[in-house]
Amino acid sequence: MYLFLLKKALPFTLTFIFGAALSGLLGLFGSSEKKGEYVFGTRTYEYGSRCRMRRHHLVAESKPLAILYKPDARVPGNFSEHEDSARVEVTFGSDGQVQKVRPVGRSFALYKVNNLLPVWNAVEKAAQGIRFTPETVNGIPVTVEREVDIRFLAE
């Protein structure tokens, strides 16, 4: 029995301990291995220490908002000499329609006070005429808000 331990079990035990210590120093254990995610096209692969740890799952495509056409605001000629554009915050709906237009930098009351209501109406009409494809997240269209410059075109 002791002969078996000296010939078989002792070399195996020493080899196992030496290998475990060496792999522990070099970081070769599965538990200390760092996992990384790599994205190829529309599939995500996670690589681990074993084949069973590899997971495959689909990642849906997300696309940003794409403005296809942005009309100019038709304003009186004397106003377009002072400014060349107006910045507005536009709410782009998931249905492909512009939902809301708000001025940025100036309040709507300032347009009323300065008797520039026709200018604001022209800017709002131009913003409502924007054609776009909605932004998608995980393949589903979503409503987003973006700031857009509307250029003035003298009548």
JSON list of C-alpha atoms in Angstrom, two decimals:
[
{"chain": "A", "resi": 1, "resn": "MET", "atom": "CA", "xyz": [0.00, 0.00, 0.00]},
{"chain": "A", "resi": 2, "resn": "TYR", "atom": "CA", "xyz": [2.79, 2.42, 0.87]},
{"chain": "A", "resi": 3, "resn": "LEU", "atom": "CA", "xyz": [4.54, 1.49, -2.35]},
{"chain": "A", "resi": 4, "resn": "PHE", "atom": "CA", "xyz": [1.43, 2.54, -4.30]},
{"chain": "A", "resi": 5, "resn": "LEU", "atom": "CA", "xyz": [1.37, 5.90, -2.53]},
{"chain": "A", "resi": 6, "resn": "LEU", "atom": "CA", "xyz": [5.05, 6.53, -3.28]},
{"chain": "A", "resi": 7, "resn": "LYS", "atom": "CA", "xyz": [4.83, 5.47, -6.94]},
{"chain": "A", "resi": 8, "resn": "LYS", "atom": "CA", "xyz": [1.45, 6.89, -8.02]},
{"chain": "A", "resi": 9, "resn": "ALA", "atom": "CA", "xyz": [-0.19, 9.28, -5.55]},
{"chain": "A", "resi": 10, "resn": "LEU", "atom": "CA", "xyz": [2.88, 11.29, -4.48]},
{"chain": "A", "resi": 11, "resn": "PRO", "atom": "CA", "xyz": [4.04, 12.25, -8.01]},
{"chain": "A", "resi": 12, "resn": "PHE", "atom": "CA", "xyz": [0.45, 13.09, -8.97]},
{"chain": "A", "resi": 13, "resn": "THR", "atom": "CA", "xyz": [-0.01, 15.26, -5.87]},
{"chain": "A", "resi": 14, "resn": "LEU", "atom": "CA", "xyz": [3.31, 17.06, -6.36]},
{"chain": "A", "resi": 15, "resn": "THR", "atom": "CA", "xyz": [2.57, 17.65, -10.03]},
{"chain": "A", "resi": 16, "resn": "PHE", "atom": "CA", "xyz": [-0.90, 18.96, -9.19]},
{"chain": "A", "resi": 17, "resn": "ILE", "atom": "CA", "xyz": [0.42, 21.34, -6.52]},
{"chain": "A", "resi": 18, "resn": "PHE", "atom": "CA", "xyz": [3.23, 22.59, -8.78]},
{"chain": "A", "resi": 19, "resn": "GLY", "atom": "CA", "xyz": [0.80, 23.12, -11.70]},
{"chain": "A", "resi": 20, "resn": "ALA", "atom": "CA", "xyz": [-1.75, 24.89, -9.50]},
{"chain": "A", "resi": 21, "resn": "ALA", "atom": "CA", "xyz": [0.91, 27.21, -8.08]},
{"chain": "A", "resi": 22, "resn": "LEU", "atom": "CA", "xyz": [2.31, 27.97, -11.54]},
{"chain": "A", "resi": 23, "resn": "SER", "atom": "CA", "xyz": [-1.11, 28.68, -13.07]},
{"chain": "A", "resi": 24, "resn": "GLY", "atom": "CA", "xyz": [-2.04, 30.79, -10.05]},
{"chain": "A", "resi": 25, "resn": "LEU", "atom": "CA", "xyz": [1.06, 32.92, -10.59]},
{"chain": "A", "resi": 26, "resn": "LEU", "atom": "CA", "xyz": [0.39, 33.29, -14.31]},
{"chain": "A", "resi": 27, "resn": "GLY", "atom": "CA", "xyz": [-3.38, 33.82, -13.92]},
{"chain": "A", "resi": 28, "resn": "LEU", "atom": "CA", "xyz": [-4.46, 30.75, -15.86]},
{"chain": "A", "resi": 29, "resn": "PHE", "atom": "CA", "xyz": [-7.28, 29.68, -13.53]},
{"chain": "A", "resi": 30, "resn": "GLY", "atom": "CA", "xyz": [-10.76, 29.96, -15.00]},
{"chain": "A", "resi": 31, "resn": "SER", "atom": "CA", "xyz": [-11.97, 32.03, -12.05]},
{"chain": "A", "resi": 32, "resn": "SER", "atom": "CA", "xyz": [-9.26, 34.66, -12.46]},
{"chain": "A", "resi": 33, "resn": "GLU", "atom": "CA", "xyz": [-9.66, 34.94, -16.22]},
{"chain": "A", "resi": 34, "resn": "LYS", "atom": "CA", "xyz": [-11.13, 38.20, -17.40]},
{"chain": "A", "resi": 35, "resn": "LYS", "atom": "CA", "xyz": [-14.12, 37.92, -19.67]},
{"chain": "A", "resi": 36, "resn": "GLY", "atom": "CA", "xyz": [-14.53, 40.21, -22.66]},
{"chain": "A", "resi": 37, "resn": "GLU", "atom": "CA", "xyz": [-17.47, 40.97, -24.86]},
{"chain": "A", "resi": 38, "resn": "TYR", "atom": "CA", "xyz": [-16.92, 41.23, -28.56]},
{"chain": "A", "resi": 39, "resn": "VAL", "atom": "CA", "xyz": [-19.58, 42.48, -30.97]},
{"chain": "A", "resi": 40, "resn": "PHE", "atom": "CA", "xyz": [-19.62, 41.18, -34.53]},
{"chain": "A", "resi": 41, "resn": "GLY", "atom": "CA", "xyz": [-22.46, 42.55, -36.64]},
{"chain": "A", "resi": 42, "resn": "THR", "atom": "CA", "xyz": [-25.71, 41.86, -34.83]},
{"chain": "A", "resi": 43, "resn": "ARG", "atom": "CA", "xyz": [-24.47, 39.04, -32.57]},
{"chain": "A", "resi": 44, "resn": "THR", "atom": "CA", "xyz": [-22.69, 39.38, -29.26]},
{"chain": "A", "resi": 45, "resn": "TYR", "atom": "CA", "xyz": [-20.25, 36.75, -28.07]},
{"chain": "A", "resi": 46, "resn": "GLU", "atom": "CA", "xyz": [-18.95, 36.47, -24.55]},
{"chain": "A", "resi": 47, "resn": "TYR", "atom": "CA", "xyz": [-15.77, 34.46, -24.21]},
{"chain": "A", "resi": 48, "resn": "GLY", "atom": "CA", "xyz": [-14.99, 32.69, -20.93]},
{"chain": "A", "resi": 49, "resn": "SER", "atom": "CA", "xyz": [-12.74, 29.88, -19.84]},
{"chain": "A", "resi": 50, "resn": "ARG", "atom": "CA", "xyz": [-14.96, 27.07, -21.12]},
{"chain": "A", "resi": 51, "resn": "CYS", "atom": "CA", "xyz": [-17.15, 26.43, -24.13]},
{"chain": "A", "resi": 52, "resn": "ARG", "atom": "CA", "xyz": [-20.21, 26.20, -21.88]},
{"chain": "A", "resi": 53, "resn": "MET", "atom": "CA", "xyz": [-19.60, 29.76, -20.68]},
{"chain": "A", "resi": 54, "resn": "ARG", "atom": "CA", "xyz": [-19.96, 31.11, -24.22]},
{"chain": "A", "resi": 55, "resn": "ARG", "atom": "CA", "xyz": [-23.33, 32.76, -24.69]},
{"chain": "A", "resi": 56, "resn": "HIS", "atom": "CA", "xyz": [-24.89, 33.76, -27.97]},
{"chain": "A", "resi": 57, "resn": "HIS", "atom": "CA", "xyz": [-27.69, 36.30, -28.01]},
{"chain": "A", "resi": 58, "resn": "LEU", "atom": "CA", "xyz": [-28.98, 38.72, -30.61]},
{"chain": "A", "resi": 59, "resn": "VAL", "atom": "CA", "xyz": [-28.58, 42.47, -30.19]},
{"chain": "A", "resi": 60, "resn": "ALA", "atom": "CA", "xyz": [-31.25, 44.51, -31.95]},
{"chain": "A", "resi": 61, "resn": "GLU", "atom": "CA", "xyz": [-30.22, 47.35, -34.20]},
{"chain": "A", "resi": 62, "resn": "SER", "atom": "CA", "xyz": [-30.55, 50.96, -33.03]},
{"chain": "A", "resi": 63, "resn": "LYS", "atom": "CA", "xyz": [-30.49, 53.83, -35.51]},
{"chain": "A", "resi": 64, "resn": "PRO", "atom": "CA", "xyz": [-30.21, 57.56, -34.82]},
{"chain": "A", "resi": 65, "resn": "LEU", "atom": "CA", "xyz": [-32.69, 60.16, -36.00]},
{"chain": "A", "resi": 66, "resn": "ALA", "atom": "CA", "xyz": [-32.20, 61.00, -39.69]},
{"chain": "A", "resi": 67, "resn": "ILE", "atom": "CA", "xyz": [-33.46, 64.35, -40.98]},
{"chain": "A", "resi": 68, "resn": "LEU", "atom": "CA", "xyz": [-34.30, 63.91, -44.65]},
{"chain": "A", "resi": 69, "resn": "TYR", "atom": "CA", "xyz": [-35.56, 67.42, -45.47]},
{"chain": "A", "resi": 70, "resn": "LYS", "atom": "CA", "xyz": [-35.56, 70.69, -43.50]},
{"chain": "A", "resi": 71, "resn": "PRO", "atom": "CA", "xyz": [-37.39, 73.67, -45.10]},
{"chain": "A", "resi": 72, "resn": "ASP", "atom": "CA", "xyz": [-36.41, 77.31, -44.60]},
{"chain": "A", "resi": 73, "resn": "ALA", "atom": "CA", "xyz": [-38.65, 79.81, -42.81]},
{"chain": "A", "resi": 74, "resn": "ARG", "atom": "CA", "xyz": [-39.99, 82.54, -45.12]},
{"chain": "A", "resi": 75, "resn": "VAL", "atom": "CA", "xyz": [-39.63, 85.83, -43.21]},
{"chain": "A", "resi": 76, "resn": "PRO", "atom": "CA", "xyz": [-39.79, 89.53, -44.20]},
{"chain": "A", "resi": 77, "resn": "GLY", "atom": "CA", "xyz": [-36.63, 90.74, -45.92]},
{"chain": "A", "resi": 78, "resn": "ASN", "atom": "CA", "xyz": [-35.71, 93.33, -43.28]},
{"chain": "A", "resi": 79, "resn": "PHE", "atom": "CA", "xyz": [-35.68, 90.69, -40.49]},
{"chain": "A", "resi": 80, "resn": "SER", "atom": "CA", "xyz": [-33.43, 88.26, -42.36]},
{"chain": "A", "resi": 81, "resn": "GLU", "atom": "CA", "xyz": [-30.75, 90.98, -42.59]},
{"chain": "A", "resi": 82, "resn": "HIS", "atom": "CA", "xyz": [-30.33, 90.95, -38.77]},
{"chain": "A", "resi": 83, "resn": "GLU", "atom": "CA", "xyz": [-30.37, 87.20, -38.18]},
{"chain": "A", "resi": 84, "resn": "ASP", "atom": "CA", "xyz": [-29.80, 84.25, -40.48]},
{"chain": "A", "resi": 85, "resn": "SER", "atom": "CA", "xyz": [-31.40, 81.42, -38.46]},
{"chain": "A", "resi": 86, "resn": "ALA", "atom": "CA", "xyz": [-33.38, 80.51, -35.36]},
{"chain": "A", "resi": 87, "resn": "ARG", "atom": "CA", "xyz": [-32.60, 77.64, -33.01]},
{"chain": "A", "resi": 88, "resn": "VAL", "atom": "CA", "xyz": [-35.62, 75.62, -31.95]},
{"chain": "A", "resi": 89, "resn": "GLU", "atom": "CA", "xyz": [-36.13, 72.46, -29.91]},
{"chain": "A", "resi": 90, "resn": "VAL", "atom": "CA", "xyz": [-38.18, 70.00, -31.91]},
{"chain": "A", "resi": 91, "resn": "THR", "atom": "CA", "xyz": [-39.90, 66.91, -30.53]},
{"chain": "A", "resi": 92, "resn": "PHE", "atom": "CA", "xyz": [-39.67, 64.24, -33.23]},
{"chain": "A", "resi": 93, "resn": "GLY", "atom": "CA", "xyz": [-42.41, 61.64, -32.71]},
{"chain": "A", "resi": 94, "resn": "SER", "atom": "CA", "xyz": [-42.08, 57.92, -33.10]},
{"chain": "A", "resi": 95, "resn": "ASP", "atom": "CA", "xyz": [-44.86, 58.07, -35.70]},
{"chain": "A", "resi": 96, "resn": "GLY", "atom": "CA", "xyz": [-42.73, 60.17, -38.09]},
{"chain": "A", "resi": 97, "resn": "GLN", "atom": "CA", "xyz": [-44.47, 63.50, -37.30]},
{"chain": "A", "resi": 98, "resn": "VAL", "atom": "CA", "xyz": [-43.14, 66.61, -35.57]},
{"chain": "A", "resi": 99, "resn": "GLN", "atom": "CA", "xyz": [-45.05, 66.87, -32.29]},
{"chain": "A", "resi": 100, "resn": "LYS", "atom": "CA", "xyz": [-43.82, 70.07, -30.64]},
{"chain": "A", "resi": 101, "resn": "VAL", "atom": "CA", "xyz": [-41.66, 73.10, -31.50]},
{"chain": "A", "resi": 102, "resn": "ARG", "atom": "CA", "xyz": [-40.19, 75.40, -28.83]},
{"chain": "A", "resi": 103, "resn": "PRO", "atom": "CA", "xyz": [-37.78, 78.33, -29.22]},
{"chain": "A", "resi": 104, "resn": "VAL", "atom": "CA", "xyz": [-34.32, 78.01, -27.69]},
{"chain": "A", "resi": 105, "resn": "GLY", "atom": "CA", "xyz": [-32.61, 81.10, -26.29]},
{"chain": "A", "resi": 106, "resn": "ARG", "atom": "CA", "xyz": [-35.70, 83.28, -26.66]},
{"chain": "A", "resi": 107, "resn": "SER", "atom": "CA", "xyz": [-39.05, 82.70, -25.04]},
{"chain": "A", "resi": 108, "resn": "PHE", "atom": "CA", "xyz": [-42.32, 82.80, -26.95]},
{"chain": "A", "resi": 109, "resn": "ALA", "atom": "CA", "xyz": [-43.29, 85.89, -24.93]},
{"chain": "A", "resi": 110, "resn": "LEU", "atom": "CA", "xyz": [-40.26, 87.75, -26.31]},
{"chain": "A", "resi": 111, "resn": "TYR", "atom": "CA", "xyz": [-41.49, 87.07, -29.85]},
{"chain": "A", "resi": 112, "resn": "LYS", "atom": "CA", "xyz": [-44.91, 88.51, -28.89]},
{"chain": "A", "resi": 113, "resn": "VAL", "atom": "CA", "xyz": [-43.42, 91.60, -27.21]},
{"chain": "A", "resi": 114, "resn": "ASN", "atom": "CA", "xyz": [-41.13, 92.44, -30.10]},
{"chain": "A", "resi": 115, "resn": "ASN", "atom": "CA", "xyz": [-43.98, 92.06, -32.58]},
{"chain": "A", "resi": 116, "resn": "LEU", "atom": "CA", "xyz": [-42.20, 89.11, -34.19]},
{"chain": "A", "resi": 117, "resn": "LEU", "atom": "CA", "xyz": [-45.14, 86.73, -34.04]},
{"chain": "A", "resi": 118, "resn": "PRO", "atom": "CA", "xyz": [-45.23, 86.35, -37.87]},
{"chain": "A", "resi": 119, "resn": "VAL", "atom": "CA", "xyz": [-41.54, 85.37, -37.75]},
{"chain": "A", "resi": 120, "resn": "TRP", "atom": "CA", "xyz": [-42.20, 82.76, -35.06]},
{"chain": "A", "resi": 121, "resn": "ASN", "atom": "CA", "xyz": [-45.17, 81.41, -37.02]},
{"chain": "A", "resi": 122, "resn": "ALA", "atom": "CA", "xyz": [-42.93, 81.04, -40.10]},
{"chain": "A", "resi": 123, "resn": "VAL", "atom": "CA", "xyz": [-40.25, 79.26, -38.04]},
{"chain": "A", "resi": 124, "resn": "GLU", "atom": "CA", "xyz": [-42.83, 76.97, -36.47]},
{"chain": "A", "resi": 125, "resn": "LYS", "atom": "CA", "xyz": [-44.37, 76.17, -39.86]},
{"chain": "A", "resi": 126, "resn": "ALA", "atom": "CA", "xyz": [-40.93, 75.35, -41.27]},
{"chain": "A", "resi": 127, "resn": "ALA", "atom": "CA", "xyz": [-40.13, 73.11, -38.28]},
{"chain": "A", "resi": 128, "resn": "GLN", "atom": "CA", "xyz": [-43.45, 71.31, -38.70]},
{"chain": "A", "resi": 129, "resn": "GLY", "atom": "CA", "xyz": [-42.47, 70.61, -42.32]},
{"chain": "A", "resi": 130, "resn": "ILE", "atom": "CA", "xyz": [-39.32, 68.68, -41.41]},
{"chain": "A", "resi": 131, "resn": "ARG", "atom": "CA", "xyz": [-39.28, 65.18, -42.89]},
{"chain": "A", "resi": 132, "resn": "PHE", "atom": "CA", "xyz": [-37.35, 62.54, -40.96]},
{"chain": "A", "resi": 133, "resn": "THR", "atom": "CA", "xyz": [-37.04, 58.89, -40.09]},
{"chain": "A", "resi": 134, "resn": "PRO", "atom": "CA", "xyz": [-37.54, 58.31, -36.36]},
{"chain": "A", "resi": 135, "resn": "GLU", "atom": "CA", "xyz": [-34.79, 57.12, -34.06]},
{"chain": "A", "resi": 136, "resn": "THR", "atom": "CA", "xyz": [-35.02, 53.42, -33.20]},
{"chain": "A", "resi": 137, "resn": "VAL", "atom": "CA", "xyz": [-33.85, 51.70, -30.03]},
{"chain": "A", "resi": 138, "resn": "ASN", "atom": "CA", "xyz": [-33.84, 47.90, -30.15]},
{"chain": "A", "resi": 139, "resn": "GLY", "atom": "CA", "xyz": [-35.76, 48.13, -33.41]},
{"chain": "A", "resi": 140, "resn": "ILE", "atom": "CA", "xyz": [-38.63, 50.17, -31.89]},
{"chain": "A", "resi": 141, "resn": "PRO", "atom": "CA", "xyz": [-39.21, 53.81, -32.98]},
{"chain": "A", "resi": 142, "resn": "VAL", "atom": "CA", "xyz": [-38.95, 56.29, -30.10]},
{"chain": "A", "resi": 143, "resn": "THR", "atom": "CA", "xyz": [-39.83, 59.96, -29.55]},
{"chain": "A", "resi": 144, "resn": "VAL", "atom": "CA", "xyz": [-36.78, 62.23, -29.17]},
{"chain": "A", "resi": 145, "resn": "GLU", "atom": "CA", "xyz": [-36.08, 65.94, -28.74]},
{"chain": "A", "resi": 146, "resn": "ARG", "atom": "CA", "xyz": [-33.35, 67.66, -30.73]},
{"chain": "A", "resi": 147, "resn": "GLU", "atom": "CA", "xyz": [-32.23, 71.24, -31.27]},
{"chain": "A", "resi": 148, "resn": "VAL", "atom": "CA", "xyz": [-32.43, 72.30, -34.91]},
{"chain": "A", "resi": 149, "resn": "ASP", "atom": "CA", "xyz": [-31.42, 75.49, -36.71]},
{"chain": "A", "resi": 150, "resn": "ILE", "atom": "CA", "xyz": [-34.09, 76.83, -39.07]},
{"chain": "A", "resi": 151, "resn": "ARG", "atom": "CA", "xyz": [-32.64, 79.17, -41.67]},
{"chain": "A", "resi": 152, "resn": "PHE", "atom": "CA", "xyz": [-34.44, 82.33, -42.71]},
{"chain": "A", "resi": 153, "resn": "LEU", "atom": "CA", "xyz": [-35.34, 82.93, -46.34]},
{"chain": "A", "resi": 154, "resn": "ALA", "atom": "CA", "xyz": [-36.29, 86.50, -47.27]},
{"chain": "A", "resi": 155, "resn": "GLU", "atom": "CA", "xyz": [-39.60, 86.94, -49.05]}
]
